[in-house]
Amino acid sequence: MKMKMRMSILAIIDSLIVLFSIYVGYFILYPHINVFTNKVLFICVITIQIAHHYFAWKFGLYRKAWSYASTGELNSIFKAVTLTITVVMVVQLVLMYNVSYRALILTWMLHILLIGGSRLSIRLMSETVNRQKNIEATRVMIVGAGKAGTMIARQVLQNPESGMKPVLFVDDNRSKTGLEIYGVKVASGTMDIPKLVKEYDIEKIVIAIPSLSKQNMVSLSKRCIETGVKTMTIPRIEDLMTGKVSVTDMRDVKIEDLLGREEVELDLKAIEEKLANKTILITGAGGSIGSEICRQVSKFKPKSIILIGHGENSIYNIDMELRKNVDVHTKIIPIIADIKDRLRILEIVSEFKPDVIYHAAAYKHVPLMEANPKEAVKNNIFGTKNIAEAADAYDVTYFVMVSTDKAVNPTNVMGASKRFAEIIVQNLAKESKTKFAAVRFGNVLGSRGSVVPLFREQIKEGGPITVTDPEMTRYFMTIPEASQLVIQAGTLAMKGEVFVLDMGEPVKIIDLAKNLIKLSGYSEDEIEIVFSGIRPGEKLFEELLNEDEIQTNQIFPKIYVGKSAPISKEEMNSILEKLLDMPVDEMTKTLIEVANRKTSVA
């Protein structure tokens, strides 16, 4: 129905209600008076009509969507009717020097009752229609009967096109047990969720407790996922409070939610001092970590962001994304270049003279680098040498290298090459004006080459999921968290530190696979898990610091430092001169021996 038509119908209904209220009120109290010929009453009728429509318009009674009426709308009715009767009282006082209080109070009561009833009937009819539409809808359990949960229930009930039907609230607050909210029963005890899912034939679960701590959210999410029912959640309380999202912006529970990692609290002032109005260069800018560093850096309004990568499509994508989101004064400079091209790298750093370099470009795939060891050496070692020496030559203020937990006690070329890259950075830091640092961390969920995209693809194809070994464990964090901590660690760089991010507890890969199967709506009977055996260069578990490097105190929340002494500059240069000319076996052996050499803590 069009707005004008809707407003006209409501105005006509209200006019009839106003007439009925005042005439019936006077007739009940003064039956001997001819209410149709009384001049004073006639003037009051005209007054109440004009006053009602004025206040009804002022308080939006003709504009409100009464299908969604609540206490706020009833409050508007109360104000409009009360002010209308007040105007009539003033008119009576002026004309009669007297006020018919009893008649006006009765008129006020009838007025509110009938206006409120007419609007409530609209909502009741709407809900009746919606319930009929919801008969075949998905049966939903809402975990949490607080403000967020009740808001979701209300929105779903009023929007049958959502295809959902709330049939049960679950809340640990015993005082709510047995109550009904919008006609939906409240059951007690989140521990009973598996039993309640079966009892009420639940097809979907919505977790609606935005203030829940990370650890409790993980526990609750796992309990819901174990039921085999699709599980969704609502945004974090921080995002709701800042207005970034609405409580109804539900999303599927993701594998990242099951890590249970608390949000990173950054020293924003320190980061802003290092990045605001500065020129920032990021290598590997099109990769998972590199592109996220670009996104995070852009929030601090740098003067320019230089994107270096050899992949045309990935650099194009991050370039286009940043241009849509960055501050108007931030310049985005995409450059297709290979860090192995020493002259090109020197040329770029010389031309743009960046203040900060984040070096994220690297080959990271362990089995692939085992099959192509010389490429790992060229890219990870000599590529790092090129960009680090360019930083030193042109007095870049800060240089931060993204490293890996595989650089600790490596048994593979990739890990050994990354440790040697750390050694290059550490040796340069001894003599350079540039403040160098390396940041080690484990796997990031969802990055290219990680197990999560592989498992998702295997699930999509109907299985099986291939896990190397039932005891295989890895450290995991999310891409945004890793990138934020890399940026934070950069503000702490002084003299070649190897920073280590707090990765939390290691995760069994088989548990990760099982959780992904359940999150995808399948059971382990439907998607088989097979063990393929450890691949060349892989370890059952990874370490972040070896025993000689561990420093127990965090220098910043979630950031440790381990100043392991590198091999001497002379020995390093001697190895570098011969490395690419060595036979592959000798090259691999040399790198692994150097990377595993015990060093003292500085």
Tab-separated table of N, CA and C in Angstrom, residues 64-73 119 122-124 126-127 130 154-155 157-161:
chain	number	residue	atom	x	y	z
A	64	LYS	N	4.315	5.580	11.245
A	64	LYS	CA	4.943	4.412	11.869
A	64	LYS	C	4.476	3.115	11.199
A	65	ALA	N	5.416	2.139	11.192
A	65	ALA	CA	5.078	0.808	10.669
A	65	ALA	C	4.476	0.004	11.820
A	66	TRP	N	3.154	-0.027	11.900
A	66	TRP	CA	2.492	-0.613	13.066
A	66	TRP	C	2.613	-2.127	13.127
A	67	SER	N	3.057	-2.729	12.059
A	67	SER	CA	3.306	-4.177	12.090
A	67	SER	C	4.448	-4.508	13.040
A	68	TYR	N	5.286	-3.479	13.328
A	68	TYR	CA	6.441	-3.673	14.208
A	68	TYR	C	6.294	-2.865	15.496
A	69	ALA	N	5.061	-2.549	15.875
A	69	ALA	CA	4.818	-1.681	17.034
A	69	ALA	C	5.358	-2.286	18.320
A	70	SER	N	5.856	-1.387	19.209
A	70	SER	CA	6.334	-1.803	20.519
A	70	SER	C	5.978	-0.718	21.522
A	71	THR	N	6.617	-0.727	22.680
A	71	THR	CA	6.302	0.247	23.728
A	71	THR	C	6.580	1.681	23.276
A	72	GLY	N	7.549	1.861	22.395
A	72	GLY	CA	7.853	3.206	21.897
A	72	GLY	C	6.675	3.796	21.154
A	73	GLU	N	6.014	2.995	20.349
A	73	GLU	CA	4.851	3.465	19.600
A	73	GLU	C	3.668	3.739	20.534
A	119	ARG	N	-4.156	0.150	16.406
A	119	ARG	CA	-2.776	-0.067	15.960
A	119	ARG	C	-2.284	-1.471	16.328
A	122	ILE	N	-3.340	-4.137	13.958
A	122	ILE	CA	-2.523	-4.214	12.740
A	122	ILE	C	-1.351	-5.156	12.971
A	123	ARG	N	-0.692	-4.995	14.138
A	123	ARG	CA	0.453	-5.863	14.448
A	123	ARG	C	0.013	-7.321	14.604
A	124	LEU	N	-1.120	-7.538	15.300
A	124	LEU	CA	-1.596	-8.903	15.518
A	124	LEU	C	-1.933	-9.590	14.199
A	126	SER	N	-0.599	-8.861	11.296
A	126	SER	CA	0.672	-9.084	10.615
A	126	SER	C	1.369	-10.325	11.165
A	127	GLU	N	1.355	-10.469	12.508
A	127	GLU	CA	2.012	-11.626	13.113
A	127	GLU	C	1.282	-12.920	12.773
A	130	ASN	N	2.319	-13.834	9.359
A	130	ASN	CA	3.706	-14.292	9.371
A	130	ASN	C	3.834	-15.694	9.937
A	154	ARG	N	12.427	-11.359	17.484
A	154	ARG	CA	11.422	-10.411	17.000
A	154	ARG	C	11.587	-10.142	15.509
A	155	GLN	N	12.846	-9.915	15.100
A	155	GLN	CA	13.101	-9.634	13.686
A	155	GLN	C	12.710	-10.818	12.802
A	157	LEU	N	10.515	-13.254	13.509
A	157	LEU	CA	9.059	-13.435	13.520
A	157	LEU	C	8.352	-12.430	12.615
A	158	GLN	N	8.917	-11.224	12.514
A	158	GLN	CA	8.289	-10.186	11.703
A	158	GLN	C	8.720	-10.234	10.240
A	159	ASN	N	9.675	-11.093	9.938
A	159	ASN	CA	10.172	-11.200	8.556
A	159	ASN	C	10.151	-12.659	8.108
A	160	PRO	N	8.991	-13.163	7.713
A	160	PRO	CA	8.887	-14.572	7.311
A	160	PRO	C	9.769	-14.925	6.119
A	161	GLU	N	10.167	-13.886	5.333
A	161	GLU	CA	11.034	-14.161	4.186
A	161	GLU	C	12.415	-14.639	4.616
